[in-house]
XYZ file of C-alpha atoms in Angstrom:
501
model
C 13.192 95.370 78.482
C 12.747 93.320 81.765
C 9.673 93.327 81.737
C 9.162 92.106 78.034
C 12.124 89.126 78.738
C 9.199 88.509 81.575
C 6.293 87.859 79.435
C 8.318 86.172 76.992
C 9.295 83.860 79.407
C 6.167 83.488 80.669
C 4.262 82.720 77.737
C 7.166 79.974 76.754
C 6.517 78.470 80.358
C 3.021 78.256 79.363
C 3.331 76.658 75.833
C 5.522 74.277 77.194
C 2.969 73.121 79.684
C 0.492 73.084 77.141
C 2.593 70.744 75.254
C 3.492 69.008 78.225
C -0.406 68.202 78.968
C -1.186 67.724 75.379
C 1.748 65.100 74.887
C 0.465 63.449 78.146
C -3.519 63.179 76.645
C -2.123 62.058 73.422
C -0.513 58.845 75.629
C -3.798 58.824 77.859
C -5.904 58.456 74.619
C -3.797 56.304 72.784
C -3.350 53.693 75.939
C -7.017 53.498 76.675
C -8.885 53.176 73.533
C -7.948 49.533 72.603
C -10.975 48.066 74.692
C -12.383 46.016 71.352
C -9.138 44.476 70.465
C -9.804 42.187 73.977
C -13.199 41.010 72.717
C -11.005 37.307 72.516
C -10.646 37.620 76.450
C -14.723 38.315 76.511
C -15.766 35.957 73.794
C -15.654 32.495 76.187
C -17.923 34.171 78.491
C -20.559 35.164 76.064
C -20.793 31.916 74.295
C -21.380 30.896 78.152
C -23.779 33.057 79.645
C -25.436 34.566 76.337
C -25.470 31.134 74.915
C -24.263 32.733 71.210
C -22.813 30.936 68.063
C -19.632 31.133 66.657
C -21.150 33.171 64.099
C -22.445 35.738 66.063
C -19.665 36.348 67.836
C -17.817 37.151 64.989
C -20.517 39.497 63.512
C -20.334 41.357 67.222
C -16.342 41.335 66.896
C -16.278 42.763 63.216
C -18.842 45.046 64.049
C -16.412 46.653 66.616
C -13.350 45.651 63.799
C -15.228 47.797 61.039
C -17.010 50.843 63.271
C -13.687 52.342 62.624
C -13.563 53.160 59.192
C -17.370 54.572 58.230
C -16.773 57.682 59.185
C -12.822 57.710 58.948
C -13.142 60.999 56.599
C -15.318 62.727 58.553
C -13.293 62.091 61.285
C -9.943 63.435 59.854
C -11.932 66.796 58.343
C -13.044 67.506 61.640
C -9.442 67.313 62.988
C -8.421 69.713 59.933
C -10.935 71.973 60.423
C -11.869 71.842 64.448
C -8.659 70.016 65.766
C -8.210 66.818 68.140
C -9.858 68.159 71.105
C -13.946 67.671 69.498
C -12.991 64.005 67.979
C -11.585 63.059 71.434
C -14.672 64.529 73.392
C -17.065 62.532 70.431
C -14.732 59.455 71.766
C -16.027 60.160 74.987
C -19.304 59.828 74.510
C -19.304 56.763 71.974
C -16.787 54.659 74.674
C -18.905 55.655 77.522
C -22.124 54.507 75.882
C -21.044 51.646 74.048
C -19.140 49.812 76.464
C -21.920 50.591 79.110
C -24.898 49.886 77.373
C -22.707 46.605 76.529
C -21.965 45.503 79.871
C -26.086 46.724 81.161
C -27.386 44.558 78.406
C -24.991 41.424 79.758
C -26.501 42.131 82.778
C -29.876 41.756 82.342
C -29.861 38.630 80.671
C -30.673 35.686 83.017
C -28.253 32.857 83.842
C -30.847 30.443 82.602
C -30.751 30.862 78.996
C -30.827 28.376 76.971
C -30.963 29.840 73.350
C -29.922 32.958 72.263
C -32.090 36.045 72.250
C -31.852 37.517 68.283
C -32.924 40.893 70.066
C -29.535 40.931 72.538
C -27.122 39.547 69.576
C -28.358 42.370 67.505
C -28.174 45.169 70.445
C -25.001 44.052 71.146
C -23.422 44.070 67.491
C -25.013 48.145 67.449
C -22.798 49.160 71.068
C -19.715 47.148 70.162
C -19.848 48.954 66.656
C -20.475 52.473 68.521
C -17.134 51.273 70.673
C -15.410 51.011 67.184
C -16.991 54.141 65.875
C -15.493 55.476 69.410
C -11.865 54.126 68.646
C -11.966 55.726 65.501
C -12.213 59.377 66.912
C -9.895 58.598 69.850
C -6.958 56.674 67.587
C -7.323 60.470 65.051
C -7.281 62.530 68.007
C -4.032 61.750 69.554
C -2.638 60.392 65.938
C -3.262 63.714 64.703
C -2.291 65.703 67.648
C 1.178 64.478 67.520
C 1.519 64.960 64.064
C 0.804 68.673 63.610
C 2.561 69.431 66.931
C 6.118 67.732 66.137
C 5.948 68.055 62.234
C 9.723 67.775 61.614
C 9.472 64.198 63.418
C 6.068 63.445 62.242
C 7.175 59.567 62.148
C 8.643 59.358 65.583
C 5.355 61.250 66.824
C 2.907 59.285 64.767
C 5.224 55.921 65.631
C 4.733 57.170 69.343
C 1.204 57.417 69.408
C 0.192 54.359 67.291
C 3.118 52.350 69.619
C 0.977 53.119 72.547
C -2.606 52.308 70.700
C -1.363 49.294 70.096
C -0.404 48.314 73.526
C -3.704 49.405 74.903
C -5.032 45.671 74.263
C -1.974 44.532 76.230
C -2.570 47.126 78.924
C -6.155 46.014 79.355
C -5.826 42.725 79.664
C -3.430 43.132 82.399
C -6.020 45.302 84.306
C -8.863 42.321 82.813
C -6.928 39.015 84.540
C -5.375 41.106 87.501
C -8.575 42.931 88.275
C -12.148 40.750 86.856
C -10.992 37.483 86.605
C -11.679 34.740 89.097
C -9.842 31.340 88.883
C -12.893 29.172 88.821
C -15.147 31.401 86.696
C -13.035 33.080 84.020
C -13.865 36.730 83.074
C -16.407 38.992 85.075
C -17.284 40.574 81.456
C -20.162 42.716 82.911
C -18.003 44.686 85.231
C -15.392 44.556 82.835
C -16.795 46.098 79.902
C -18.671 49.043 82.175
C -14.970 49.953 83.727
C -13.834 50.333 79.948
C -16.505 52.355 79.166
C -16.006 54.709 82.449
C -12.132 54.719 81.962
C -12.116 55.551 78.418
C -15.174 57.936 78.942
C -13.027 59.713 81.429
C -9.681 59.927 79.861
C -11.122 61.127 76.563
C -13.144 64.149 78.263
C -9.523 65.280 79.541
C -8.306 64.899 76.661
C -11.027 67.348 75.210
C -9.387 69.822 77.203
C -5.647 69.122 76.516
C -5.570 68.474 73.252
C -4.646 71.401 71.065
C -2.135 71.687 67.628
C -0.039 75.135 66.833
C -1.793 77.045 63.934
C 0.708 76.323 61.151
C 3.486 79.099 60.290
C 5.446 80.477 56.907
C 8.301 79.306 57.020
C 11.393 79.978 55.061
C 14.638 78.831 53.899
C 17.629 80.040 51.773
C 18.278 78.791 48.463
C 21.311 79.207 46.278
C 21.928 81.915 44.010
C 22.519 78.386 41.385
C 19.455 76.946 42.289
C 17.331 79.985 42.001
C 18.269 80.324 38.447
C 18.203 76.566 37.895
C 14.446 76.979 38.756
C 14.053 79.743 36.868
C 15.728 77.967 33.370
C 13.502 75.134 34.110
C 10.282 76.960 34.382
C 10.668 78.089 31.221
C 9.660 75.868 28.352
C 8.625 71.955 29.184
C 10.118 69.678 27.545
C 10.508 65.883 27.471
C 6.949 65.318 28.787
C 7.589 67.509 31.772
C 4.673 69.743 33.000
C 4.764 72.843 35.885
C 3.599 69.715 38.607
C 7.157 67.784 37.662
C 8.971 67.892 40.887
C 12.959 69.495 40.234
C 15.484 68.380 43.020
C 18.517 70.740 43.818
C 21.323 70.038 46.431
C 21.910 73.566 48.522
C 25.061 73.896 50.345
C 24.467 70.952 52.728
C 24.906 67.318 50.845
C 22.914 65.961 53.110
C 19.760 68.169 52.483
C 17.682 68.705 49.160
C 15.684 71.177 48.213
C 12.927 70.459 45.784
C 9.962 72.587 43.501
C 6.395 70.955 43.662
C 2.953 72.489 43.440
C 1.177 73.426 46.322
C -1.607 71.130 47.349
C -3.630 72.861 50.233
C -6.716 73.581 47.752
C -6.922 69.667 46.573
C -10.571 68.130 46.733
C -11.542 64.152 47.657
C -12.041 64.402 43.662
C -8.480 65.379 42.890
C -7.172 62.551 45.059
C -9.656 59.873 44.385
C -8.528 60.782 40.324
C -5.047 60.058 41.083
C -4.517 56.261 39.846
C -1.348 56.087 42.952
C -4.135 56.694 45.228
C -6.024 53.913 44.091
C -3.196 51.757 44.147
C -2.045 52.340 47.689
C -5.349 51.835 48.816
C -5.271 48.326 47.534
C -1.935 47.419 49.351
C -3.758 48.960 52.233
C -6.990 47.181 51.873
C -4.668 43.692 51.664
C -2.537 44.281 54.378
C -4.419 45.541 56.716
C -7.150 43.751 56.136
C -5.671 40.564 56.601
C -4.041 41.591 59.494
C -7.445 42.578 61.126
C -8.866 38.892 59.987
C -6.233 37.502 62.558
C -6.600 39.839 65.059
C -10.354 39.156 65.052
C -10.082 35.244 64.505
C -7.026 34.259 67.229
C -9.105 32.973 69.432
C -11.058 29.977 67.333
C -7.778 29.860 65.548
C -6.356 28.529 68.634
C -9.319 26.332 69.323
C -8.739 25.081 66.612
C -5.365 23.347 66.857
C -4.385 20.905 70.020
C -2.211 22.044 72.635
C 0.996 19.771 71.926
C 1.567 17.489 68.864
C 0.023 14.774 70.403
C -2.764 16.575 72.309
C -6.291 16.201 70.830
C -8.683 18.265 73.324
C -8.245 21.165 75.008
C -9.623 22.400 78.177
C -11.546 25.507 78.660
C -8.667 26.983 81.142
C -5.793 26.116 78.319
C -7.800 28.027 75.627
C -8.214 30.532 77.828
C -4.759 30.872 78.372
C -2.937 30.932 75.121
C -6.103 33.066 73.675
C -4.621 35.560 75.743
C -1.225 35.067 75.350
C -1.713 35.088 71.851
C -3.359 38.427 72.263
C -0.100 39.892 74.399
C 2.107 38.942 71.940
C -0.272 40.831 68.403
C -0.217 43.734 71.138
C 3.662 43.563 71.790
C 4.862 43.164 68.242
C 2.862 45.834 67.005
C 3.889 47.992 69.903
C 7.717 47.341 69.534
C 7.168 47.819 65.640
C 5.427 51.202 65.698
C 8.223 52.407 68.258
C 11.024 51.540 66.369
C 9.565 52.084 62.485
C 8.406 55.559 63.558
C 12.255 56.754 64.375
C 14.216 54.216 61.559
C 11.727 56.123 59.529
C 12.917 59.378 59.937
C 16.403 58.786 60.121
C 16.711 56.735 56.907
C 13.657 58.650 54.627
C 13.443 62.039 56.385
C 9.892 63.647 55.446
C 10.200 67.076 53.822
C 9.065 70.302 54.806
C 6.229 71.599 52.773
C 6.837 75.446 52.170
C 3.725 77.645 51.046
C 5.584 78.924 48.078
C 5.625 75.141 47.021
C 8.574 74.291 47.862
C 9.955 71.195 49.835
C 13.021 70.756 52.071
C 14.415 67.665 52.753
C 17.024 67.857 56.007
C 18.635 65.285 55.586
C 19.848 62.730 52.885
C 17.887 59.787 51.807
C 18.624 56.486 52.535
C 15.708 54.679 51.045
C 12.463 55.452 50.282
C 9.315 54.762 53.272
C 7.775 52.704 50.982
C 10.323 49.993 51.609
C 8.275 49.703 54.808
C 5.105 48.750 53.026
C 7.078 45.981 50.771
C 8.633 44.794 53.888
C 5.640 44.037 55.501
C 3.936 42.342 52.452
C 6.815 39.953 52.399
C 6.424 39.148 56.358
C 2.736 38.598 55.605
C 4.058 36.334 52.704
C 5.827 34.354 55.493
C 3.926 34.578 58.417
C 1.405 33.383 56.086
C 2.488 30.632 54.288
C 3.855 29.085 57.465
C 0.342 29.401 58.688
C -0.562 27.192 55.365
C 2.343 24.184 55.483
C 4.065 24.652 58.854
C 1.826 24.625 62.122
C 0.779 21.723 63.678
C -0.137 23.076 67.347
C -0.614 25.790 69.493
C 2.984 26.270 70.535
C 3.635 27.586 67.350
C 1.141 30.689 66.871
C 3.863 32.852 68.268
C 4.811 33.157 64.486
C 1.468 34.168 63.540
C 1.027 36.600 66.157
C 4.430 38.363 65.871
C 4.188 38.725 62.487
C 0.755 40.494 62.338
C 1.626 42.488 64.952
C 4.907 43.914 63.242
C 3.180 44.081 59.833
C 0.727 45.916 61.273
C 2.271 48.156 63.396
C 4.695 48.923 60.345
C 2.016 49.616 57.975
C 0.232 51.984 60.219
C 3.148 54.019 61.128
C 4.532 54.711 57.691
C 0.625 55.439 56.446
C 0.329 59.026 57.438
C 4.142 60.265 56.273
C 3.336 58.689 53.032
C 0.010 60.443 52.391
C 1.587 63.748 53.894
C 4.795 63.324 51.712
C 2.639 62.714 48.196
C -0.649 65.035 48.790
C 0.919 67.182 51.723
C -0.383 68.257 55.035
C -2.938 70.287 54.937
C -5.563 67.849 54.066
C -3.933 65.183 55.744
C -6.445 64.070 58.673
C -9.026 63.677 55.723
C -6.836 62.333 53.184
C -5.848 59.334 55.604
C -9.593 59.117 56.346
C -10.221 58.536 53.362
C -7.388 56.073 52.651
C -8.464 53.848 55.747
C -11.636 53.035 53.715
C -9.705 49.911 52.284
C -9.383 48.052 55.043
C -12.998 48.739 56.237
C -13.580 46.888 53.053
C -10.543 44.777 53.292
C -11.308 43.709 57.028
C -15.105 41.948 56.131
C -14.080 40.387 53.095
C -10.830 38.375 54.652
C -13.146 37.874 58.105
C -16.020 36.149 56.256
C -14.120 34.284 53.879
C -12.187 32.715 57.364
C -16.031 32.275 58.836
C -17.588 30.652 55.941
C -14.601 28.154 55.524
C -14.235 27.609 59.227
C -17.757 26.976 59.306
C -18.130 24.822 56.498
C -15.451 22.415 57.900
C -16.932 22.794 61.503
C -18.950 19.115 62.528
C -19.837 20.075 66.421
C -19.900 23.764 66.836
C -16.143 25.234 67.077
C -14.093 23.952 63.917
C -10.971 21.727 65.033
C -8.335 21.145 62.791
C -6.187 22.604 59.688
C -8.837 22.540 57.408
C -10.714 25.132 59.127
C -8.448 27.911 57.653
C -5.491 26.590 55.159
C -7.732 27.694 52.168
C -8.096 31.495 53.750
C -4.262 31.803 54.259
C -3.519 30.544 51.021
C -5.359 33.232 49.711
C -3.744 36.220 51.928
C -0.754 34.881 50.813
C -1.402 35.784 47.327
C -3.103 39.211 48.834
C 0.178 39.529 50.025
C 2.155 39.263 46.565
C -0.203 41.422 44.837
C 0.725 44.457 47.820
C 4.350 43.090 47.432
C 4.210 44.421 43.666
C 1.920 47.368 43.943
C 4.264 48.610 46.734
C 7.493 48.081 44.355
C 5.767 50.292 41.767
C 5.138 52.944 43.953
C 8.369 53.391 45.264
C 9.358 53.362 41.908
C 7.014 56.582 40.788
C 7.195 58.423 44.083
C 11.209 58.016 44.175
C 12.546 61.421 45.470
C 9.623 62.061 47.002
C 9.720 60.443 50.556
């Protein structure tokens, strides 16, 4: 008997450990794979030294933006079927290579340039978009890793881990100005990008080792003598329009804890979700949201070329740009850090996500305040805001706080609430692919809002960089209404999926 406590103590020691290591590479991951949100901090210097156009500095930046949804599918089956530790060593390899072939090839371009090489713009739009591709895999792996390991808190967990992906932008920056910046000269961007690459590179490779998820386990629950037979006089005959898939909610003994009957979904195809019309629907809030988030977060730092410094200011120098481009940057990476922390627990505490039980059944622990996808509506109306202030309200650089805190929050929010949504409606078996291949709309959503900023900007641009209003009223104008159109999809869905998360 002593000897049996022993070894059951033993082995607890060691899973806690393991958990202890795995929580820790989940952080590690999560805090160091952010390195192509800080392309604004790197975009002054390679307009210096590489002598490219606005243009191709965006195509290099959306490159990065959009290498994380190709293969966003993949990326989550892999986690399904393998589990976090391959995705994170495939992260690895991709930061490692990108950001070091990206610094090598800054390298070896002379000083004495004086037109861009079509050669090194194109070289350097295929490593930033391997760095994306890279992100991708790392933002799964520890997304995914503290999903499946805390499932009864999945939106604390997933808030957690998203809460420290986005301050990784924050968290390299610091290490950017404190570390490779010099006063007179601005960003060392060749020694910047290759200490990315090597930190990432080697964080990610521990994570490979750390990273591991519990094989799932039957559980079980008691039901009520009067809910049994409730089910069982339901199951009979359907009537009103009802079919076997209706979900049936019973109270048990607790009030504050349901207990409802839905079909098991570990056996669903891409074909069975891609036919559900919900899908479809969500995907569009998704591809609005977030993709107009992304357009920001991409375009900060010629939006804040664009307006003067003070009211009454009508240049800027190259240090003030400088500056509030990267305080502008803090504050996206702040807001949606403080968003995904405090979404991920509200979440749970006001719309707690049910257990999904192999005989089909799902148990909610606690009562519902309101459904999660208040979250999604709540962030289409800040965009609404944010937004429209952007269109009729700014007049200088002091106020882009607005703009920054509210993309950040929205999408932070959005984000966090994703994965308990597509776990709550198609369940969690499938859920690293089915949120792979939900993040497909903003891949699409993310070039469409870009360009149409680009091709506006650029059409009211007279000497280079665009100055003024004009150079992006008409593209927030348009998110705004991107933003009603979410508003109202999200309304519906909460709507249909009522009772379900």
């Amino acid at each position: 008997m002593t000897s049996t406590t022993a070894r059951g103590s033993g082995t607890t020691l060691l899973k806690r450990i393991q958990l202890g290591l795995t929580c820790f590479s989940i952080a590690a991951n999560a805090l160091c794979a952010g390195g192509i949100f800080t392309f604004p901090l790197m975009s002054p210097a390679l307009a210096e030294h590489l002598k490219l156009t606005q243009p191709q500095l965006t195509t290099i930046v959306l490159a990065g933006m959009i290498g994380q949804y190709p293969f966003a599918a993949v990326v989550g089956k892999t986690i399904d079927t393998y589990g976090p530790w391959l995705c994170s060593l495939a992260s690895a390899f991709l930061f490692s290579c990108g950001f070091g072939l990206f610094s090598h090839e800054i390298a070896r371009t002379p000083d004495d340039i004086t037109a861009p090489s079509q050669s090194s713009f194109e070289r350097l739009t295929l490593y930033y978009f391997m760095a994306g591709l890279g992100t991708v895999f790392s933002y799964f792996s520890s997304l995914f890793a503290a999903s499946k390991n805390f499932p009864d808190y999945i939106g604390i967990a997933s808030g957690t881990s998203m809460a420290l992906f986005g301050l990784s932008p924050l968290f390299l920056s610091v290490l950017a100005s404190s570390f490779f910046t010099d006063p007179a000269t601005g960003l060392d961007v060749t020694h910047y990008a290759a200490f990315v690459g090597i930190l990432a590179g080697v964080v990610h490779v521990i994570g490979a080792i750390n990273l591991r998820t519990p094989e799932r386990k039957i559980q079980s629950i008691e039901v009520p003598r009067e809910d049994e037979e409730a089910v069982s006089d339901d199951a009979e005959p359907e009537s009103d329009g009802e079919s076997e898939q209706s979900p049936f909610l019973h109270k048990n003994n607790d009030d504050n804890a349901r207990v409802g009957f839905v079909p098991v979904e570990d056996k669903q195809s891409v074909g069975d979700l891609l036919r559900d019309p919900h899908f479809w629907l969500l995907a569009l809030i998704v591809m609005f949201s977030l993709g107009s988030c992304e357009m920001v977060i991409s375009n900060v730092g010629t939006i804040v070329v664009s307006l003067p410094s003070s009211s009454s200011a009508s240049a800027l120098s190259t240090p003030s740009e400088a500056i509030a481009t990267s305080t502008q940057v803090r504050l996206l990476s702040l807001a949606n850090t403080v968003s995904r922390l405090l979404v991920g627990p509200i979440a749970d505490f006001i719309s707690p996500i049910a257990s999904h039980l192999p005989c089909g059944t799902l148990h909610y622990p606690r009562k519902h305040i309101i459904s999660r996808m208040s979250f999604l509506s709540g962030s289409a109306i800040l965009l609404f805001i944010t937004f429209g202030w952007m269109g009729i309200g700014i007049t200088g650089q002091q106020q882009l706080w607005l703009l920054s805190i509210g993309t950040g929050i929205a999408y932070g929010s959005v984000f966090t609430v994703l994965p308990s949504i597509v776990s709550s409606v198609w369940g969690l078996s499938n859920l690293g692919r089915n949120f792979g291949v939900l993040t497909y709309a903003p891949f699409i959503g993310t070039p469409f809002f870009s360009y149409l900023y680009a091709f506006i900007s650029a059409s009211h641009a007279s000497d280079g960089v665009c100055k003024g209003r004009d150079c992006w009223q008409v593209t927030f104008a348009i998110t705004c209404g991107a933003s009603i159109l979410s508003l109202l999809s999200s309304i519906y869905l909460w709507k249909r999926w009522k009772g379900r998360m």
